[in-house]
């Protein structure tokens, strides 16, 4: 599946995966996101100036971030499933976990984009003030990718549970919206 076809119809790959036309294991997306997030976190925390410190901490941070992402996806899938059952949904944990994993694709793309931007910024000599502005921009721009993931979750959950989109939004994305609101307004 190409990037353009994913942008046009983000659920096409998920439907193909359900029909076993695409053989991507569902746990690959959380693992990939955890790895990218771990690298980005390590660079943000230690920078690339002190390369020895960076590489000393990188294996542990990659392992922990990847494990946390995988476990979080599984827990989140169970939460969505239980709420969906409350609304008389017909899904199971395998379908729900694969949907949660697949919905990470926009966030993976965004994380890769931001990782590349961070790698470029740490090699360019810019002022601390400019770097802070770029970090603020990145922080708020990443929510475009989060909203895209919420869209995939909402439409995908409606599809696998035979829901209306409103019920699906409450069951799958409502939790994410609350978490984002807590982060933004904290």
PDB file of C-alpha atoms in Angstrom:
ATOM      1  CA  UNK A   1       0.000   0.000   0.000  1.00  0.00           C
ATOM      2  CA  UNK A   2       1.413   3.362  -0.997  1.00  0.00           C
ATOM      3  CA  UNK A   3       1.372   6.566   1.050  1.00  0.00           C
ATOM      4  CA  UNK A   4      -0.994   8.261  -1.419  1.00  0.00           C
ATOM      5  CA  UNK A   5      -3.510   5.405  -1.268  1.00  0.00           C
ATOM      6  CA  UNK A   6      -3.262   5.478   2.543  1.00  0.00           C
ATOM      7  CA  UNK A   7      -4.066   9.197   2.533  1.00  0.00           C
ATOM      8  CA  UNK A   8      -7.019   8.706   0.161  1.00  0.00           C
ATOM      9  CA  UNK A   9      -8.461   5.680   1.952  1.00  0.00           C
ATOM     10  CA  UNK A  10      -6.721   4.998   5.287  1.00  0.00           C
ATOM     11  CA  UNK A  11      -8.803   1.932   6.099  1.00  0.00           C
ATOM     12  CA  UNK A  12      -8.072   0.110   2.828  1.00  0.00           C
ATOM     13  CA  UNK A  13      -4.965  -1.586   4.253  1.00  0.00           C
ATOM     14  CA  UNK A  14      -6.813  -2.525   7.426  1.00  0.00           C
ATOM     15  CA  UNK A  15      -9.615  -4.154   5.433  1.00  0.00           C
ATOM     16  CA  UNK A  16      -7.033  -6.006   3.308  1.00  0.00           C
ATOM     17  CA  UNK A  17      -5.288  -7.140   6.478  1.00  0.00           C
ATOM     18  CA  UNK A  18      -8.589  -8.460   7.824  1.00  0.00           C
ATOM     19  CA  UNK A  19      -9.145 -10.317   4.548  1.00  0.00           C
ATOM     20  CA  UNK A  20      -5.573 -11.700   4.843  1.00  0.00           C
ATOM     21  CA  UNK A  21      -4.565 -10.104   1.519  1.00  0.00           C
ATOM     22  CA  UNK A  22      -1.868  -8.148   3.351  1.00  0.00           C
ATOM     23  CA  UNK A  23       0.320 -10.195   5.667  1.00  0.00           C
ATOM     24  CA  UNK A  24       1.579  -7.507   8.063  1.00  0.00           C
ATOM     25  CA  UNK A  25       1.451  -8.845  11.645  1.00  0.00           C
ATOM     26  CA  UNK A  26      -0.528  -6.448  13.823  1.00  0.00           C
ATOM     27  CA  UNK A  27       2.128  -6.142  16.520  1.00  0.00           C
ATOM     28  CA  UNK A  28       4.613  -4.624  14.035  1.00  0.00           C
ATOM     29  CA  UNK A  29       3.016  -1.155  14.157  1.00  0.00           C
ATOM     30  CA  UNK A  30       3.222  -0.685  17.955  1.00  0.00           C
ATOM     31  CA  UNK A  31       6.788  -2.029  17.938  1.00  0.00           C
ATOM     32  CA  UNK A  32       7.784   0.337  15.148  1.00  0.00           C
ATOM     33  CA  UNK A  33       6.141   3.301  16.865  1.00  0.00           C
ATOM     34  CA  UNK A  34       7.843   2.410  20.153  1.00  0.00           C
ATOM     35  CA  UNK A  35      11.250   2.245  18.456  1.00  0.00           C
ATOM     36  CA  UNK A  36      10.810   5.578  16.679  1.00  0.00           C
ATOM     37  CA  UNK A  37       9.458   7.204  19.823  1.00  0.00           C
ATOM     38  CA  UNK A  38      12.364   5.758  21.851  1.00  0.00           C
ATOM     39  CA  UNK A  39      14.975   7.146  19.446  1.00  0.00           C
ATOM     40  CA  UNK A  40      13.260  10.540  19.376  1.00  0.00           C
ATOM     41  CA  UNK A  41      12.954  10.600  23.176  1.00  0.00           C
ATOM     42  CA  UNK A  42      16.633   9.680  23.612  1.00  0.00           C
ATOM     43  CA  UNK A  43      17.773  12.397  21.219  1.00  0.00           C
ATOM     44  CA  UNK A  44      15.534  14.952  22.948  1.00  0.00           C
ATOM     45  CA  UNK A  45      16.831  13.970  26.378  1.00  0.00           C
ATOM     46  CA  UNK A  46      20.545  13.589  25.667  1.00  0.00           C
ATOM     47  CA  UNK A  47      21.085  15.307  22.299  1.00  0.00           C
ATOM     48  CA  UNK A  48      23.634  14.091  19.808  1.00  0.00           C
ATOM     49  CA  UNK A  49      26.503  16.191  21.181  1.00  0.00           C
ATOM     50  CA  UNK A  50      27.381  13.564  23.784  1.00  0.00           C
ATOM     51  CA  UNK A  51      27.211  10.481  21.582  1.00  0.00           C
ATOM     52  CA  UNK A  52      28.562   8.119  24.270  1.00  0.00           C
ATOM     53  CA  UNK A  53      25.807   9.010  26.732  1.00  0.00           C
ATOM     54  CA  UNK A  54      23.268   8.700  23.939  1.00  0.00           C
ATOM     55  CA  UNK A  55      24.366   5.171  23.050  1.00  0.00           C
ATOM     56  CA  UNK A  56      24.678   4.152  26.701  1.00  0.00           C
ATOM     57  CA  UNK A  57      20.995   4.899  27.304  1.00  0.00           C
ATOM     58  CA  UNK A  58      19.568   4.038  23.881  1.00  0.00           C
ATOM     59  CA  UNK A  59      19.131   0.235  24.297  1.00  0.00           C
ATOM     60  CA  UNK A  60      17.243   0.513  27.589  1.00  0.00           C
ATOM     61  CA  UNK A  61      15.071   3.386  26.393  1.00  0.00           C
ATOM     62  CA  UNK A  62      14.270   1.611  23.109  1.00  0.00           C
ATOM     63  CA  UNK A  63      13.344  -1.565  24.951  1.00  0.00           C
ATOM     64  CA  UNK A  64      11.224   0.215  27.561  1.00  0.00           C
ATOM     65  CA  UNK A  65       9.419   2.532  25.108  1.00  0.00           C
ATOM     66  CA  UNK A  66       8.687  -0.342  22.738  1.00  0.00           C
ATOM     67  CA  UNK A  67       7.387  -2.543  25.532  1.00  0.00           C
ATOM     68  CA  UNK A  68       5.282   0.282  26.975  1.00  0.00           C
ATOM     69  CA  UNK A  69       3.788   1.015  23.544  1.00  0.00           C
ATOM     70  CA  UNK A  70       2.916  -2.623  22.910  1.00  0.00           C
ATOM     71  CA  UNK A  71       1.340  -3.084  26.348  1.00  0.00           C
ATOM     72  CA  UNK A  72      -0.510   0.239  26.072  1.00  0.00           C
ATOM     73  CA  UNK A  73      -2.003  -0.763  22.723  1.00  0.00           C
ATOM     74  CA  UNK A  74      -3.205  -4.053  24.147  1.00  0.00           C
ATOM     75  CA  UNK A  75      -4.722  -2.397  27.241  1.00  0.00           C
ATOM     76  CA  UNK A  76      -6.311   0.297  25.090  1.00  0.00           C
ATOM     77  CA  UNK A  77      -7.776  -2.402  22.818  1.00  0.00           C
ATOM     78  CA  UNK A  78      -9.352  -4.060  25.861  1.00  0.00           C
ATOM     79  CA  UNK A  79     -10.801  -0.743  27.044  1.00  0.00           C
ATOM     80  CA  UNK A  80     -12.301  -0.087  23.611  1.00  0.00           C
ATOM     81  CA  UNK A  81     -13.638  -3.642  23.484  1.00  0.00           C
ATOM     82  CA  UNK A  82     -15.334  -3.416  26.885  1.00  0.00           C
ATOM     83  CA  UNK A  83     -16.907  -0.053  26.036  1.00  0.00           C
ATOM     84  CA  UNK A  84     -17.990  -1.477  22.665  1.00  0.00           C
ATOM     85  CA  UNK A  85     -19.624  -4.450  24.403  1.00  0.00           C
ATOM     86  CA  UNK A  86     -21.502  -1.950  26.568  1.00  0.00           C
ATOM     87  CA  UNK A  87     -22.912  -0.538  23.295  1.00  0.00           C
ATOM     88  CA  UNK A  88     -23.730  -4.092  22.091  1.00  0.00           C
ATOM     89  CA  UNK A  89     -20.682  -4.347  19.831  1.00  0.00           C
ATOM     90  CA  UNK A  90     -19.824  -7.598  18.086  1.00  0.00           C
ATOM     91  CA  UNK A  91     -16.027  -7.340  17.901  1.00  0.00           C
ATOM     92  CA  UNK A  92     -13.373  -9.439  19.631  1.00  0.00           C
ATOM     93  CA  UNK A  93      -9.953  -8.638  21.087  1.00  0.00           C
ATOM     94  CA  UNK A  94      -8.039  -9.708  17.960  1.00  0.00           C
ATOM     95  CA  UNK A  95      -9.981  -7.352  15.678  1.00  0.00           C
ATOM     96  CA  UNK A  96      -9.837  -4.525  18.193  1.00  0.00           C
ATOM     97  CA  UNK A  97      -6.090  -4.913  18.811  1.00  0.00           C
ATOM     98  CA  UNK A  98      -5.416  -5.013  15.069  1.00  0.00           C
ATOM     99  CA  UNK A  99      -7.474  -1.823  14.656  1.00  0.00           C
ATOM    100  CA  UNK A 100      -5.623  -0.039  17.477  1.00  0.00           C
ATOM    101  CA  UNK A 101      -2.297  -1.162  16.001  1.00  0.00           C
ATOM    102  CA  UNK A 102      -3.263  -0.111  12.487  1.00  0.00           C
ATOM    103  CA  UNK A 103      -4.447   3.281  13.700  1.00  0.00           C
ATOM    104  CA  UNK A 104      -0.857   3.992  14.777  1.00  0.00           C
ATOM    105  CA  UNK A 105       0.236   4.344  11.145  1.00  0.00           C
ATOM    106  CA  UNK A 106      -0.348   8.128  10.937  1.00  0.00           C
ATOM    107  CA  UNK A 107       1.442   8.553  14.267  1.00  0.00           C
ATOM    108  CA  UNK A 108       4.356   6.466  12.964  1.00  0.00           C
ATOM    109  CA  UNK A 109       4.567   8.724   9.916  1.00  0.00           C
ATOM    110  CA  UNK A 110       4.414  11.811  12.115  1.00  0.00           C
ATOM    111  CA  UNK A 111       7.009  10.429  14.513  1.00  0.00           C
ATOM    112  CA  UNK A 112       9.369   9.696  11.606  1.00  0.00           C
ATOM    113  CA  UNK A 113       8.846  13.205  10.249  1.00  0.00           C
ATOM    114  CA  UNK A 114       9.552  14.769  13.632  1.00  0.00           C
ATOM    115  CA  UNK A 115      12.555  12.511  14.238  1.00  0.00           C
ATOM    116  CA  UNK A 116      14.075  13.616  10.947  1.00  0.00           C
ATOM    117  CA  UNK A 117      13.325  17.237  11.832  1.00  0.00           C
ATOM    118  CA  UNK A 118      15.014  16.815  15.234  1.00  0.00           C
ATOM    119  CA  UNK A 119      18.060  15.201  13.641  1.00  0.00           C
ATOM    120  CA  UNK A 120      18.328  18.099  11.210  1.00  0.00           C
ATOM    121  CA  UNK A 121      17.845  20.701  13.944  1.00  0.00           C
ATOM    122  CA  UNK A 122      20.520  19.302  16.236  1.00  0.00           C
ATOM    123  CA  UNK A 123      23.079  19.544  13.421  1.00  0.00           C
ATOM    124  CA  UNK A 124      22.150  23.121  12.484  1.00  0.00           C
ATOM    125  CA  UNK A 125      23.379  25.984  14.619  1.00  0.00           C
ATOM    126  CA  UNK A 126      20.229  27.853  15.682  1.00  0.00           C
ATOM    127  CA  UNK A 127      19.464  29.890  18.745  1.00  0.00           C
ATOM    128  CA  UNK A 128      17.872  28.349  21.820  1.00  0.00           C
ATOM    129  CA  UNK A 129      14.831  30.595  21.331  1.00  0.00           C
ATOM    130  CA  UNK A 130      14.345  29.354  17.735  1.00  0.00           C
ATOM    131  CA  UNK A 131      14.740  25.770  18.884  1.00  0.00           C
ATOM    132  CA  UNK A 132      12.068  26.302  21.537  1.00  0.00           C
ATOM    133  CA  UNK A 133       9.705  27.724  18.900  1.00  0.00           C
ATOM    134  CA  UNK A 134      10.307  24.719  16.653  1.00  0.00           C
ATOM    135  CA  UNK A 135       9.662  22.344  19.566  1.00  0.00           C
ATOM    136  CA  UNK A 136       6.387  24.149  20.350  1.00  0.00           C
ATOM    137  CA  UNK A 137       5.406  23.896  16.678  1.00  0.00           C
ATOM    138  CA  UNK A 138       6.219  20.176  16.639  1.00  0.00           C
ATOM    139  CA  UNK A 139       4.267  19.613  19.861  1.00  0.00           C
ATOM    140  CA  UNK A 140       1.074  21.120  18.443  1.00  0.00           C
ATOM    141  CA  UNK A 141       1.552  19.910  14.853  1.00  0.00           C
ATOM    142  CA  UNK A 142       1.710  16.299  16.035  1.00  0.00           C
ATOM    143  CA  UNK A 143      -1.978  16.532  16.957  1.00  0.00           C
ATOM    144  CA  UNK A 144      -2.829  16.447  13.237  1.00  0.00           C
ATOM    145  CA  UNK A 145      -1.473  12.902  13.194  1.00  0.00           C
ATOM    146  CA  UNK A 146      -3.303  12.086  16.432  1.00  0.00           C
ATOM    147  CA  UNK A 147      -6.574  13.302  14.886  1.00  0.00           C
ATOM    148  CA  UNK A 148      -5.905  11.177  11.825  1.00  0.00           C
ATOM    149  CA  UNK A 149      -5.416   8.160  14.096  1.00  0.00           C
ATOM    150  CA  UNK A 150      -8.641   8.996  15.914  1.00  0.00           C
ATOM    151  CA  UNK A 151     -10.429   9.067  12.569  1.00  0.00           C
ATOM    152  CA  UNK A 152      -9.093   5.606  11.698  1.00  0.00           C
ATOM    153  CA  UNK A 153     -10.084   4.320  15.152  1.00  0.00           C
ATOM    154  CA  UNK A 154     -13.585   5.760  14.897  1.00  0.00           C
ATOM    155  CA  UNK A 155     -14.375   4.552  11.387  1.00  0.00           C
ATOM    156  CA  UNK A 156     -12.654   1.197  11.923  1.00  0.00           C
ATOM    157  CA  UNK A 157     -14.465   0.570  15.197  1.00  0.00           C
ATOM    158  CA  UNK A 158     -17.780   1.423  13.544  1.00  0.00           C
ATOM    159  CA  UNK A 159     -16.922  -1.099  10.826  1.00  0.00           C
ATOM    160  CA  UNK A 160     -15.907  -4.024  13.077  1.00  0.00           C
ATOM    161  CA  UNK A 161     -18.744  -3.497  15.590  1.00  0.00           C
ATOM    162  CA  UNK A 162     -21.511  -2.508  13.180  1.00  0.00           C
ATOM    163  CA  UNK A 163     -21.932   0.795  15.052  1.00  0.00           C
ATOM    164  CA  UNK A 164     -22.916   4.278  14.158  1.00  0.00           C
ATOM    165  CA  UNK A 165     -19.923   6.588  13.970  1.00  0.00           C
ATOM    166  CA  UNK A 166     -21.094   8.455  17.084  1.00  0.00           C
ATOM    167  CA  UNK A 167     -21.122   5.297  19.218  1.00  0.00           C
ATOM    168  CA  UNK A 168     -17.805   4.318  17.728  1.00  0.00           C
ATOM    169  CA  UNK A 169     -16.324   7.736  18.510  1.00  0.00           C
ATOM    170  CA  UNK A 170     -17.451   7.491  22.134  1.00  0.00           C
ATOM    171  CA  UNK A 171     -16.142   3.916  22.432  1.00  0.00           C
ATOM    172  CA  UNK A 172     -12.781   4.402  20.760  1.00  0.00           C
ATOM    173  CA  UNK A 173     -11.769   8.020  20.534  1.00  0.00           C
ATOM    174  CA  UNK A 174     -13.496   9.564  23.509  1.00  0.00           C
ATOM    175  CA  UNK A 175     -10.778   8.238  25.794  1.00  0.00           C
ATOM    176  CA  UNK A 176      -8.060   9.732  23.589  1.00  0.00           C
ATOM    177  CA  UNK A 177      -9.777  13.134  23.540  1.00  0.00           C
ATOM    178  CA  UNK A 178      -9.954  13.155  27.349  1.00  0.00           C
ATOM    179  CA  UNK A 179      -6.258  12.234  27.618  1.00  0.00           C
ATOM    180  CA  UNK A 180      -5.269  14.948  25.113  1.00  0.00           C
ATOM    181  CA  UNK A 181      -7.378  17.534  26.962  1.00  0.00           C
ATOM    182  CA  UNK A 182      -5.669  16.618  30.240  1.00  0.00           C
ATOM    183  CA  UNK A 183      -2.231  16.942  28.609  1.00  0.00           C
ATOM    184  CA  UNK A 184      -3.000  20.274  26.917  1.00  0.00           C
ATOM    185  CA  UNK A 185      -4.780  21.938  29.824  1.00  0.00           C
ATOM    186  CA  UNK A 186      -2.590  20.585  32.616  1.00  0.00           C
TER     187      UNK A 186
END
